[in-house]
Each structure stands twice: as structure tokens, then as C-alpha cells.
Short mmCIF file of C-alpha atoms and ligand atoms in Angstrom, two decimals:
data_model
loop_
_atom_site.label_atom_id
_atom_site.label_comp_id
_atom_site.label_asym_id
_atom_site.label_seq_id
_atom_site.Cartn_x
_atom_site.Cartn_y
_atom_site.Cartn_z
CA UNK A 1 29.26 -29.61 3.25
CA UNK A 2 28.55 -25.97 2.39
CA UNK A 3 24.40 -25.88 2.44
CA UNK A 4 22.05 -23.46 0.41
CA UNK A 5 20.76 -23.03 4.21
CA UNK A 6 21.66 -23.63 7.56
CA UNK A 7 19.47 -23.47 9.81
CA UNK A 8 21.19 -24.97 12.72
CA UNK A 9 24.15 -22.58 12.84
CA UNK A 10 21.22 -19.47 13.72
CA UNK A 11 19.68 -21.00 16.19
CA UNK A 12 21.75 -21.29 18.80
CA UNK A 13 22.32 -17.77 18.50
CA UNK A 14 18.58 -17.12 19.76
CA UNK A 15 17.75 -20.50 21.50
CA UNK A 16 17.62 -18.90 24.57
CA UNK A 17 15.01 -16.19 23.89
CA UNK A 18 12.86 -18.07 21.77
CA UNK A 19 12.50 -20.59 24.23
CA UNK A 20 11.55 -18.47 26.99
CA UNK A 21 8.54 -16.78 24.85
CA UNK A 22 7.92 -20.30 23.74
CA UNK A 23 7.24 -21.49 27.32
CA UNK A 24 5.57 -18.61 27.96
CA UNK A 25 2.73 -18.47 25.47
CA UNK A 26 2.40 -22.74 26.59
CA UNK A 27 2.00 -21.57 30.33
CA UNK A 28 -0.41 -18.32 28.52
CA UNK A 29 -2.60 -21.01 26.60
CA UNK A 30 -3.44 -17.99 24.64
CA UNK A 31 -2.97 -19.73 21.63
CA UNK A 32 -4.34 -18.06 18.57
CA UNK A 33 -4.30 -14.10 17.84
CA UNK A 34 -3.05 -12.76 21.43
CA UNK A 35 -0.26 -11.01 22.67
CA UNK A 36 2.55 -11.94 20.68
CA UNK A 37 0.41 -11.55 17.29
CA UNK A 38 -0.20 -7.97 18.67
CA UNK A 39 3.48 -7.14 19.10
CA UNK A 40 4.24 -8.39 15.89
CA UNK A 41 2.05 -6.15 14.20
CA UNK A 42 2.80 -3.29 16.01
CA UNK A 43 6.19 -3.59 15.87
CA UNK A 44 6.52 -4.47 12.11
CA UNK A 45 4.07 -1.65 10.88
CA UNK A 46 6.70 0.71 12.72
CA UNK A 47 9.82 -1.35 11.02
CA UNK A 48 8.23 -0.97 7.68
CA UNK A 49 6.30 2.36 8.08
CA UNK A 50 2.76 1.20 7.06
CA UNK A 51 0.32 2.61 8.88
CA UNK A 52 -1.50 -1.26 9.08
CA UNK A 53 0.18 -4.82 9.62
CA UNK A 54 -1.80 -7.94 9.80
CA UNK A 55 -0.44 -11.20 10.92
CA UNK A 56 -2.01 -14.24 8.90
CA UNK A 57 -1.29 -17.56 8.41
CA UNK A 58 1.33 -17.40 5.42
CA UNK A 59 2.38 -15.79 3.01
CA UNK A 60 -0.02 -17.11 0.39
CA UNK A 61 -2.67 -16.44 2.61
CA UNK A 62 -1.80 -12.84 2.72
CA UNK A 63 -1.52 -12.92 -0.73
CA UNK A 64 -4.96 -14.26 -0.93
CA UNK A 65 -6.78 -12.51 1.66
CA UNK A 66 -4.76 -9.27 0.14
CA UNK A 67 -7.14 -10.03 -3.43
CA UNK A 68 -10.19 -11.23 -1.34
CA UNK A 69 -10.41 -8.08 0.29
CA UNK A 70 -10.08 -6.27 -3.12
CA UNK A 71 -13.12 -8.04 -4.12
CA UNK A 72 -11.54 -10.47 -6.67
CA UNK A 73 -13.09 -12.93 -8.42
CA UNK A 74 -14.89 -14.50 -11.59
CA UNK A 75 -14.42 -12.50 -14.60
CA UNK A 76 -11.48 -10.74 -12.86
CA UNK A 77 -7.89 -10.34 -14.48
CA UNK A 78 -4.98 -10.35 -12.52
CA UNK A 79 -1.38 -9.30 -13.87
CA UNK A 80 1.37 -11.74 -12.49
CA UNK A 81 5.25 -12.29 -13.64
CA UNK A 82 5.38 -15.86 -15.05
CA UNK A 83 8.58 -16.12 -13.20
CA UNK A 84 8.23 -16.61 -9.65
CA UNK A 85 7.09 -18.88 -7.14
CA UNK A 86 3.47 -20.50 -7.24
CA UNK A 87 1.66 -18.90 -5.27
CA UNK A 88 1.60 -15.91 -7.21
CA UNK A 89 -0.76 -16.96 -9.75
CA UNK A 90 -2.20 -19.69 -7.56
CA UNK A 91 -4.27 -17.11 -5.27
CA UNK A 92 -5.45 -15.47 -8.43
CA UNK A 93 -6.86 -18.93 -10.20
CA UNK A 94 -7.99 -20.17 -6.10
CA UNK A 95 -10.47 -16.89 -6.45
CA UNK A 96 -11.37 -17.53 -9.98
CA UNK A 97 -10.09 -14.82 -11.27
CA UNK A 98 -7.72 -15.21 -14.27
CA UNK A 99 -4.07 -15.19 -14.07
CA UNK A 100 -2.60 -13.32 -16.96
CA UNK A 101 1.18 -13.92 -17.14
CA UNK A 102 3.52 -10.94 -18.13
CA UNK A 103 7.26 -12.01 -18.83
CA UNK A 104 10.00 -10.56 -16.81
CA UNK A 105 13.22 -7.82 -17.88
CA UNK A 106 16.15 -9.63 -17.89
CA UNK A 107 18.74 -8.81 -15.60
CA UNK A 108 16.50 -8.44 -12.19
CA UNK A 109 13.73 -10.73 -14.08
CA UNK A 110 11.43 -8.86 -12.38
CA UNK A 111 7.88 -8.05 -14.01
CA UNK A 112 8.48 -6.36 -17.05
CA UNK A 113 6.73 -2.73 -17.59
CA UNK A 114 6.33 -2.38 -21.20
CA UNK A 115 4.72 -5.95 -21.47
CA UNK A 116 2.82 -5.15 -18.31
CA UNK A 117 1.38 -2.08 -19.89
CA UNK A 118 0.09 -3.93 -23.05
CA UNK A 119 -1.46 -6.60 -20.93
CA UNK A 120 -3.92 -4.50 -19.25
CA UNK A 121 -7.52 -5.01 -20.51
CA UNK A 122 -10.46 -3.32 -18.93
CA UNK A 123 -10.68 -6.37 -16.99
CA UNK A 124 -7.34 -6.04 -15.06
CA UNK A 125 -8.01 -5.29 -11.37
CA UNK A 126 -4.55 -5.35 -9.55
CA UNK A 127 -1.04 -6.08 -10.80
CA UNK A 128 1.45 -7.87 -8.72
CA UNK A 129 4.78 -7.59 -8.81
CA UNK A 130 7.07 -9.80 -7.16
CA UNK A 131 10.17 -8.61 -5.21
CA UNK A 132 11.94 -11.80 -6.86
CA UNK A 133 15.24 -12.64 -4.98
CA UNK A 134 15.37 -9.92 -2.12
CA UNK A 135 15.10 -6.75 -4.29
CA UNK A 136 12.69 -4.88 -5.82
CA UNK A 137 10.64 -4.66 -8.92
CA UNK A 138 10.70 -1.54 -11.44
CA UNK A 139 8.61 0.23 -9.10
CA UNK A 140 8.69 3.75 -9.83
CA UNK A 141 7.47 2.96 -13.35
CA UNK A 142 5.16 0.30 -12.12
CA UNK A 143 3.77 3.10 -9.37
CA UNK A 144 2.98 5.42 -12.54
CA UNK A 145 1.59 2.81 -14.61
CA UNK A 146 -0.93 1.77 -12.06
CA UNK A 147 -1.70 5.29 -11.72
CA UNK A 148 -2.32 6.20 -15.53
CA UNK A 149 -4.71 2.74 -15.17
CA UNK A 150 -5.98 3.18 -12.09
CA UNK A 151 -5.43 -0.89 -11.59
CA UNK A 152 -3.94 -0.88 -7.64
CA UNK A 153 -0.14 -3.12 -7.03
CA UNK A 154 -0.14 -5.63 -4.83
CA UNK A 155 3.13 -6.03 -3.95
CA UNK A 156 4.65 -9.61 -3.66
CA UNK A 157 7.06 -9.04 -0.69
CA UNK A 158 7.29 -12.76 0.22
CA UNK A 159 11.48 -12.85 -0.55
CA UNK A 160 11.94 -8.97 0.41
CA UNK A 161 11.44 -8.37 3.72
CA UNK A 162 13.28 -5.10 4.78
CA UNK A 163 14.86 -4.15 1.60
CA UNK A 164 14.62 -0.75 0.53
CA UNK A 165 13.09 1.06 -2.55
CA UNK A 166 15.89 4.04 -3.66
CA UNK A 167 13.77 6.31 -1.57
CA UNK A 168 14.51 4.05 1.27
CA UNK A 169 10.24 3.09 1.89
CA UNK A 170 10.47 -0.29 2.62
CA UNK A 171 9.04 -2.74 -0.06
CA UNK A 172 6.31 -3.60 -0.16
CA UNK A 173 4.31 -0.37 1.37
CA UNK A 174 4.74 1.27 -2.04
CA UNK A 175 1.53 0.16 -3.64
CA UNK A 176 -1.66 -0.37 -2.27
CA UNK A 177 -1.06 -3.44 -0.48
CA UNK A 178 2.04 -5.53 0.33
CA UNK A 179 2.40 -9.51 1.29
CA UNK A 180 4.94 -11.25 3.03
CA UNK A 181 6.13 -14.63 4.09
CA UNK A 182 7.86 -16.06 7.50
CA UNK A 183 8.21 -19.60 5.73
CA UNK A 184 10.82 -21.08 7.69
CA UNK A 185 13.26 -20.54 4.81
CA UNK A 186 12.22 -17.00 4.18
CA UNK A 187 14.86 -14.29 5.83
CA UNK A 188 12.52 -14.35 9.02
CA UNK A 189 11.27 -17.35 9.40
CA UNK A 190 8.89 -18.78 12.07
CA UNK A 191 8.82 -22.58 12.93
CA UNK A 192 5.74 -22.98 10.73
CA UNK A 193 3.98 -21.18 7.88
CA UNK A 194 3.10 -17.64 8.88
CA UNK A 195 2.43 -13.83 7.01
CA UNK A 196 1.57 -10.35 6.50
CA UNK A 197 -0.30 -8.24 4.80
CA UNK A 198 0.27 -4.23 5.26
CA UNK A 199 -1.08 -1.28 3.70
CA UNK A 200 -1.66 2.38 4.21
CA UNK A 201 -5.52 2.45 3.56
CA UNK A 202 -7.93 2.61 6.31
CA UNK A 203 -10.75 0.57 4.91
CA UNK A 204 -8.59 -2.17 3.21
CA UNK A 205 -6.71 -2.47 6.21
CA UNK A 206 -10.21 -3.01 8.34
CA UNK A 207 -11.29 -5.57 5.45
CA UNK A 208 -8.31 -7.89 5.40
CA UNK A 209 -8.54 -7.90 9.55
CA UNK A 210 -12.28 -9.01 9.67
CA UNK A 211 -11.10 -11.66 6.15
CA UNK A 212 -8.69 -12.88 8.25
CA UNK A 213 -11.15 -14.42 10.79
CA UNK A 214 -14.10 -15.39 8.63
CA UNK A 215 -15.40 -12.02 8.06
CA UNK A 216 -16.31 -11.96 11.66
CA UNK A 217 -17.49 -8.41 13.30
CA UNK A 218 -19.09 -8.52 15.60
CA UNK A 219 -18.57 -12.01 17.22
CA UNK A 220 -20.57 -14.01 14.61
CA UNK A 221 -21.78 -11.78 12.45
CA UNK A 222 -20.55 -11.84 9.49
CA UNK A 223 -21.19 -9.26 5.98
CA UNK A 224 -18.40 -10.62 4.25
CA UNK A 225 -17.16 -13.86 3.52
CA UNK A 226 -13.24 -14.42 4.55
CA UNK A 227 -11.25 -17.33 6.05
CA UNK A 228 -9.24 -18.63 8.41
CA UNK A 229 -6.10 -16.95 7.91
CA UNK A 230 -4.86 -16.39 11.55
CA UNK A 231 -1.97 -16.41 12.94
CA UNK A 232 -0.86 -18.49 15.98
CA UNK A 233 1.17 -17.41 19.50
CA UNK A 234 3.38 -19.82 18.47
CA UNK A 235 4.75 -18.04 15.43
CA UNK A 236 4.27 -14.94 16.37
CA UNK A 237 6.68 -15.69 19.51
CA UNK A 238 9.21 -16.90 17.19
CA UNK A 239 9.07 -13.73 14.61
CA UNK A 240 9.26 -11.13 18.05
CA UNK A 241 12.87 -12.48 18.96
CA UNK A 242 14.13 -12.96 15.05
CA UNK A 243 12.72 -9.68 14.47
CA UNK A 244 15.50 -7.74 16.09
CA UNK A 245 17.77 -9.55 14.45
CA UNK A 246 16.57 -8.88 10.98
CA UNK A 247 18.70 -5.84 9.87
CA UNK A 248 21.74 -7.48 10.86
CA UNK A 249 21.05 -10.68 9.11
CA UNK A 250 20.12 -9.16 6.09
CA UNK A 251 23.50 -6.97 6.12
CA UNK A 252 25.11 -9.92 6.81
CA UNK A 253 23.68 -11.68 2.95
CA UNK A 254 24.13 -8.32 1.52
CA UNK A 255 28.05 -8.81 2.48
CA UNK A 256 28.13 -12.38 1.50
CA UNK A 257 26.77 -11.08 -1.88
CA UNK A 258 29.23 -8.53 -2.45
CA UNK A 259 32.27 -11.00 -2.08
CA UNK A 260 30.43 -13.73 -4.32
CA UNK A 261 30.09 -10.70 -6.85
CA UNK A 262 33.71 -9.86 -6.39
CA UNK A 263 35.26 -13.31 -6.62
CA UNK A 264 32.79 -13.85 -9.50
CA UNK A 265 33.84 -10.57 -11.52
CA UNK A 266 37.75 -12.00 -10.30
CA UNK A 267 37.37 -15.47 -11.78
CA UNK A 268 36.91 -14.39 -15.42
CA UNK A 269 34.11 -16.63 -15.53
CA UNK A 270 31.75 -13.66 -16.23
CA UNK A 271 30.41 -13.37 -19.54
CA UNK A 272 31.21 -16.94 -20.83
CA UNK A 273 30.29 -19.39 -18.18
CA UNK A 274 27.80 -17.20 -16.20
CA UNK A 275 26.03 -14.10 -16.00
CA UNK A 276 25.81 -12.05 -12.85
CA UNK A 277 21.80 -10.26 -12.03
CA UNK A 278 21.58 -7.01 -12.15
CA UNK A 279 21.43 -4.86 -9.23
CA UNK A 280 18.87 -2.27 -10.02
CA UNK A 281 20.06 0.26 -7.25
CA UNK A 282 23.52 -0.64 -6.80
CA UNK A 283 24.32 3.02 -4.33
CA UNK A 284 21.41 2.46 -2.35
CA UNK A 285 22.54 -0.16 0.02
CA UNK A 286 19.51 -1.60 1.50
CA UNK A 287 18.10 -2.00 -1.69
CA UNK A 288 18.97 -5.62 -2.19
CA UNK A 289 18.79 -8.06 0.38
CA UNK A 290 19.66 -11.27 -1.22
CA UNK A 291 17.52 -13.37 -0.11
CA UNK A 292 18.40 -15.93 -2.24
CA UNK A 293 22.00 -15.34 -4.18
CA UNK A 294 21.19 -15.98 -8.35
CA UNK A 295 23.83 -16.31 -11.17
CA UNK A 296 22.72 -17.16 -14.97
CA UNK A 297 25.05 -20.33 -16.04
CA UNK A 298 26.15 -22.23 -18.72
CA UNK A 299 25.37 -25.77 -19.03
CA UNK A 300 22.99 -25.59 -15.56
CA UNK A 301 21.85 -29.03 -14.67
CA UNK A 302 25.39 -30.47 -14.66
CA UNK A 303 27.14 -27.64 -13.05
CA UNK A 304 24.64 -28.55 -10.42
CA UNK A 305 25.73 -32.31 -10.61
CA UNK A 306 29.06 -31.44 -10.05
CA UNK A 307 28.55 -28.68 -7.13
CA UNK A 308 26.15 -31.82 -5.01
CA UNK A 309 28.94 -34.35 -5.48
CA UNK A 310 31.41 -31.82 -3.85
CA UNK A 311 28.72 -31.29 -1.09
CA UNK A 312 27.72 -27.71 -2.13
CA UNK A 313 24.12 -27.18 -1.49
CA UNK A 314 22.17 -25.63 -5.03
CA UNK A 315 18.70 -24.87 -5.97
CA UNK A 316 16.38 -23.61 -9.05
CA UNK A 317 14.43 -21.21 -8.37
CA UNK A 318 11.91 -21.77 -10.87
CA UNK A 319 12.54 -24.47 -13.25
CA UNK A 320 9.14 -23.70 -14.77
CA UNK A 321 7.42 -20.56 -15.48
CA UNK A 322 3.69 -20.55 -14.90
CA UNK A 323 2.49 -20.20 -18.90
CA UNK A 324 3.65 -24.13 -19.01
CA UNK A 325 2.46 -25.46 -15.61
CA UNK A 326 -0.18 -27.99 -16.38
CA UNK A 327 -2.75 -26.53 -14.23
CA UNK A 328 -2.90 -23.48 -16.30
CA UNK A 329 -2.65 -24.96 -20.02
CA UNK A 330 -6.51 -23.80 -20.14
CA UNK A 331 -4.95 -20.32 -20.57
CA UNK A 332 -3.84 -21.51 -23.67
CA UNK A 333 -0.02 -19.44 -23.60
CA UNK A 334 2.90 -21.20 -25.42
CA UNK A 335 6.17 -22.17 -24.24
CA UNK A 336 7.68 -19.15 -26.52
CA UNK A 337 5.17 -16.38 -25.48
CA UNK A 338 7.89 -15.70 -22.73
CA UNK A 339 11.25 -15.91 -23.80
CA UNK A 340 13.36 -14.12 -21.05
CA UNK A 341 11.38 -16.27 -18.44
CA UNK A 342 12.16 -19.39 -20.81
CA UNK A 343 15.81 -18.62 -20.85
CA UNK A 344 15.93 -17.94 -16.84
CA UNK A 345 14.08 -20.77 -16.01
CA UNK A 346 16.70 -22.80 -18.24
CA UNK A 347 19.74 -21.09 -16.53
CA UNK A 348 19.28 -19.91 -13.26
CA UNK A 349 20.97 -21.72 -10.07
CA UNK A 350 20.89 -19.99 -6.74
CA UNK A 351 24.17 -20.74 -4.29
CA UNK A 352 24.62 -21.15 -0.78
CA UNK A 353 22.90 -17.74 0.68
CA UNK A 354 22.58 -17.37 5.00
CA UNK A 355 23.81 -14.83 7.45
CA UNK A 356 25.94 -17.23 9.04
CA UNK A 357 27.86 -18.42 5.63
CA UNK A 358 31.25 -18.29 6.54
CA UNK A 359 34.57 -16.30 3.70
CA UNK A 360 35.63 -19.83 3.26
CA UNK A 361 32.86 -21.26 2.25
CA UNK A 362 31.87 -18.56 -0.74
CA UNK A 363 35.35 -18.59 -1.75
CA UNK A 364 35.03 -22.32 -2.14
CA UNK A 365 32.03 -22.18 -3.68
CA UNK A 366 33.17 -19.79 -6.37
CA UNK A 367 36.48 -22.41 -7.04
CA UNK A 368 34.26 -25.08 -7.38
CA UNK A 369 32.21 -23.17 -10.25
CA UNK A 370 35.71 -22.30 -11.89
CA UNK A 371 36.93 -25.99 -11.90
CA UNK A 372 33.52 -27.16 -13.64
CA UNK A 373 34.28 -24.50 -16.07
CA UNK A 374 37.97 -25.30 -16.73
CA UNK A 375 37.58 -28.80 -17.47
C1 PLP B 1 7.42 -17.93 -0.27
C2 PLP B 1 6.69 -17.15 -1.29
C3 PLP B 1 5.29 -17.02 -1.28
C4 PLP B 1 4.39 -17.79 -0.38
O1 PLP B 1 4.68 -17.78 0.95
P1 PLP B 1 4.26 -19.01 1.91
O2 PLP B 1 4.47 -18.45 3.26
O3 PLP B 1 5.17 -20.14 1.59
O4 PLP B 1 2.83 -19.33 1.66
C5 PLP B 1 4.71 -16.19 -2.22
N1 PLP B 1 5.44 -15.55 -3.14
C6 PLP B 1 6.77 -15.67 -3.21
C7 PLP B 1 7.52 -14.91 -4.25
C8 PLP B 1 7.45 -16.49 -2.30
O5 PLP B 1 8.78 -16.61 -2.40
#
């Protein structure tokens, strides 16, 4: 069995110090924004050099509270890749403020510039890229673009936690606000759902912290309307120990990458059967942190048949772009508005991708994939 994810082969790495902060915050019965939510944020504004972190309760929450605190709403546009997970364009519709879907450059499919330039209406009140896979969007040119419009980026962070722009900035504290995710399967994962929102501004920052508990300040009073988007001890105890363990892990899938690339590039496979993504920084290491592993392939679904019968762990990530999810036919986009997002969503298979994946195991993933192909 080779697994997309293994869990159970990290944990015993950090069993011990989780489960002493664990026990702690139980014997604390601080339970909900204390300590260990403090540490957190200090300690990952310093990792990620934003002057403001704030610990909510996932990473669609940040998202959310991210837009709330921009005052988004009815009669609102907001500029989202059709390609990426839900929650993208779910926060925008949840605020009801209108999604509008931009397809994505092949290669990184990551939001496209060009087609996010001509969807900008005087409507348009943030655009959000998404970091899709562990490395970043066309950022420089996005940076400029939202400059020229003066429409702020809310940077979707959720699969890109400490990768690198080519400056070396940390992702997601380029644009005015950046959102990320400890979903268990994110590359820091708590034992729950769990985010955070960071930016650089001084007022935002002091808007998304009162949003976060109901718009509370002082003790019930509230001028704003938020949520409950806190964080708990619990999670927060978890993300302090896997925290220092975060550059190292991420090397570690950067590594694994670079051999599946390798092998891949070996196995003449390359061009025919599959299509490697493109790195958009390929000297900057750090700029990539593979949080999941991608390849465009031939003949998908049963490639993927074959790989579960030998007990190698796939996954799609996304077999449908937003323009045809049924909660958004309303918009009233068609399936060929989109058509590198319609050919990714068609071909795309993400491989076995952890820290602890073992030389073995990507070599015999990559043999597998040649035998399907040399039948
Ligand atoms: C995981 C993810 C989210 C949402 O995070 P949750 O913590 O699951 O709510 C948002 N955007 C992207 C791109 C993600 O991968």
C-alpha cells in the first residue's frame, strides 16, 4: 500500500510533544482563544513576516472573515479561478456577493492574468488567487494589475503554507490579505479544522480580530457584525509543536518532487502519456512546496483504476470546475467558457505526496504509471 497520505507514519515522530501540550491545555481548561492561540500567532506572523496573524476556525473561515472584513456583499463582484477547491467561490456566494470565475494558465493552472484583467467590471472588489498545489500564482503581474485597478488580492494560501514568492516573501503576505488552512490534510495540519488570516494593514488586521468573535469590542458591544470564527487550545496546541517542523517537512515534498520529476522525465512517458506542471520559479527553491504532487495524464480515470488495484493511493483534485457546479448554474457560464480548466479537470491525478514517502515507494509509483502505459 503506498497512500496519497499517511498520517500515521508522522505522528509518532511528535506524539510525545503534542501530547504533553494536549494534557496541558485539558489540566488549563482554557479552552478557546488562550495561550496556545497567542503563540501561534505570534510565532507564525514572525515565520511569515506579516506584521498581523489571526487564528480562526478554518481555512474557509479565514477566507470568509478575510471578505467580511472588506465589507463584501450584495451587488459585490469577486474574481475567483474556476479551478480550485470550493471554498473559493463558496465564501464569495455565502456573502452574496457574486462569484465571477476567471479560467486558469495552463501549466501552473493558476488564475490566469490576461482573462483576469478583462473580467474586472467596476463592480469587482477583491481578486483571489489561489496558491493551487503548494506554489504560487502569477503574482508579480497580479500585484500590478490590482494596482492599475485598485481592486485589493486576497490571497488563497490554503495549499501554500511557507512557500516562497522569487523574492523569497512568503505567500500569501503579498497582497492585502492572505488565508490559510490547518485541515488535517493540509501541510500543517491540526486534529480538526483550523486557519489564518494575515495581513500587513493596521485597520484590516483590527477588523478581522473583532469579526472573528462576533464583532465584539468591548465585551458585548458590538459595531460590526462578524462570527464565530475562533480558534480552539486544542488546535492551536497541535499547530505549536508541527510548527517547527514545517520547513523540514516541506523540504522533505520538495525532494520527493524532484525524484518523481526525474524518474518521470527518465521514463519517456513525458509528452505522450502525461504532462509534467510547470514550475514557475524553478531556481528559487522554496518556491514550490508540493503540497499535493500533479501530473496531466492520458486516459485518467482508468490509469486511476489500475494504480487502486495495485494499492497506490490517487486523487482528483478538482474533477469539476466551479462554472458547472450546480449551485452556481444561476451564473449562467457554459461548460466551454473555460477550456484550460475543462481540460485539467479532465486530466489531472495527484500521486502519493508526504514528508515521510519513502525512494521506494515513488520509484514504484512511477513503474506502475509506465506499465499502464505499455500495455
Ligand atoms: C483546504 C482549502 C480551503 C479551505 O480550507 P478548510 O480549512 O478546509 O476550510 C480553501 N482553499 C483551498 C485552495 C484549499 O485547498
Amino acid at each position: 500500500m503506498i497512500p496519497l497520505l499517511d498520517l500515521h507514519r508522522q505522528y509518532p515522530t511528535i506524539a510525545g510533544d503534542i501530547e504533553q501540550r494536549l494534557l496541558r491545555v485539558a489540566r488549563s481548561q482554557r479552552f478557546v482563544l488562550g495561550p496556545e492561540t497567542d503563540e501561534l500567532e505570534r510565532s507564525l506572523a514572525e515565520y511569515l513576516g506579516a506584521r498581523h496573524a489571526i487564528a480562526v476556525s478554518s481555512g474557509t473561515d479565514a477566507l470568509l472573515v478575510a471578505l467580511m472584513a472588506l465589507g463584501i456583499g450584495p451587488g459585490d463582484e469577486v474574481i475567483v479561478p474556476t479551478f480550485s477547491f470550493f471554498a473559493t467561490a463558496g465564501v464569495v456566494a455565502r456573502l452574496g456577493a457574486k462569484p465571477v470565475f476567471v479560467d486558469v494558465e495552463p501549466g501552473t493552472l493558476t488564475l490566469d492574468v490576461e482573462a483576469t484583467r478583462a473580467a474586472i467590471t467596476p463592480r469587482t472588489r477583491a481578486i483571489v488567487p489561489v496558491h493551487l498545489y503548494g506554489q504560487g500564482a502569477a503574482m508579480d503581474e497580479l500585484l500590478v494589475l490590482s494596482e492599475q485597478a485598485g481592486i485589493p488580492i486576497v490571497e488563497d494560501a490554503a495549499q501554500a503554507l511557507g512557500a516562497c514568492h522569487r523574492d523569497g516573501r512568503r505567500l500569501g503576505t503579498l497582497g492585502l490579505v492572505g488565508c490559510y488552512s490547518f485541515y488535517p490534510t493540509k501541510n500543517l495540519g491540526a486534529f480538526g479544522d483550523a486557519g489564518l488570516v494575515v495581513t500587513n494593514d493596521d485597520a484590516l488586521a483590527h477588523r478581522i480580530r473583532i469579526m472573528r468573535n462576533h464583532g465584539m469590542e468591548p465585551r458585548y458591544y458590538h459595531a460590526v457584525v462578524g462570527g464565530n470564527f475562533r480558534m480552539d487550545e486544542f488546535q492551536a496546541a497541535v499547530l505549536n509543536v508541527k510548527r517547527t517542523h514545517l520547513d523540514s517537512w516541506n523540504a522533505a515534498r520538495r525532494k520527493h518532487a524532484a525524484s518523481y520529476r526525474r524518474m518521470f522525465a527518465e521514463s519517456g512517458l513525458v509528452g505522450e502519456a502525461i504532462e509534467l506542471l510547470v514550475e514557475r520559479f524553478p531556481d528559487v527553491p522554496g518556491s514550490h512546496i508540493y503540497h499535493q504532487f500533479v501530473l496531466l495524464v492520458h486516459d485518467r480515470d482508468r490509469l486511476r483504476r489500475w494504480l487502486t488495484e495495485r494499492g497506490i493511493g490517487t486523487e482528483v483534485y478538482y474533477p469539476v470546475p466551479f462554472h458547472r457546479q450546480e449551485c452556481f448554474r444561476g451564473l449562467g457560464y457554459r461548460a466551454d467558457d473555460f477550456p484550460v480548466a475543462e481540460d485539467a479537470a479532465a486530466r489531472v491525478l495527484a500521486l502519493p505526496m508526504f514528508a515521510e514517502l519513502r525512494a521506494d515507494e515513488i520509484a514504484a509509483v512511477v513503474e506502475a504509471i509506465a506499465e499502464f502505459y505499455a500495455r
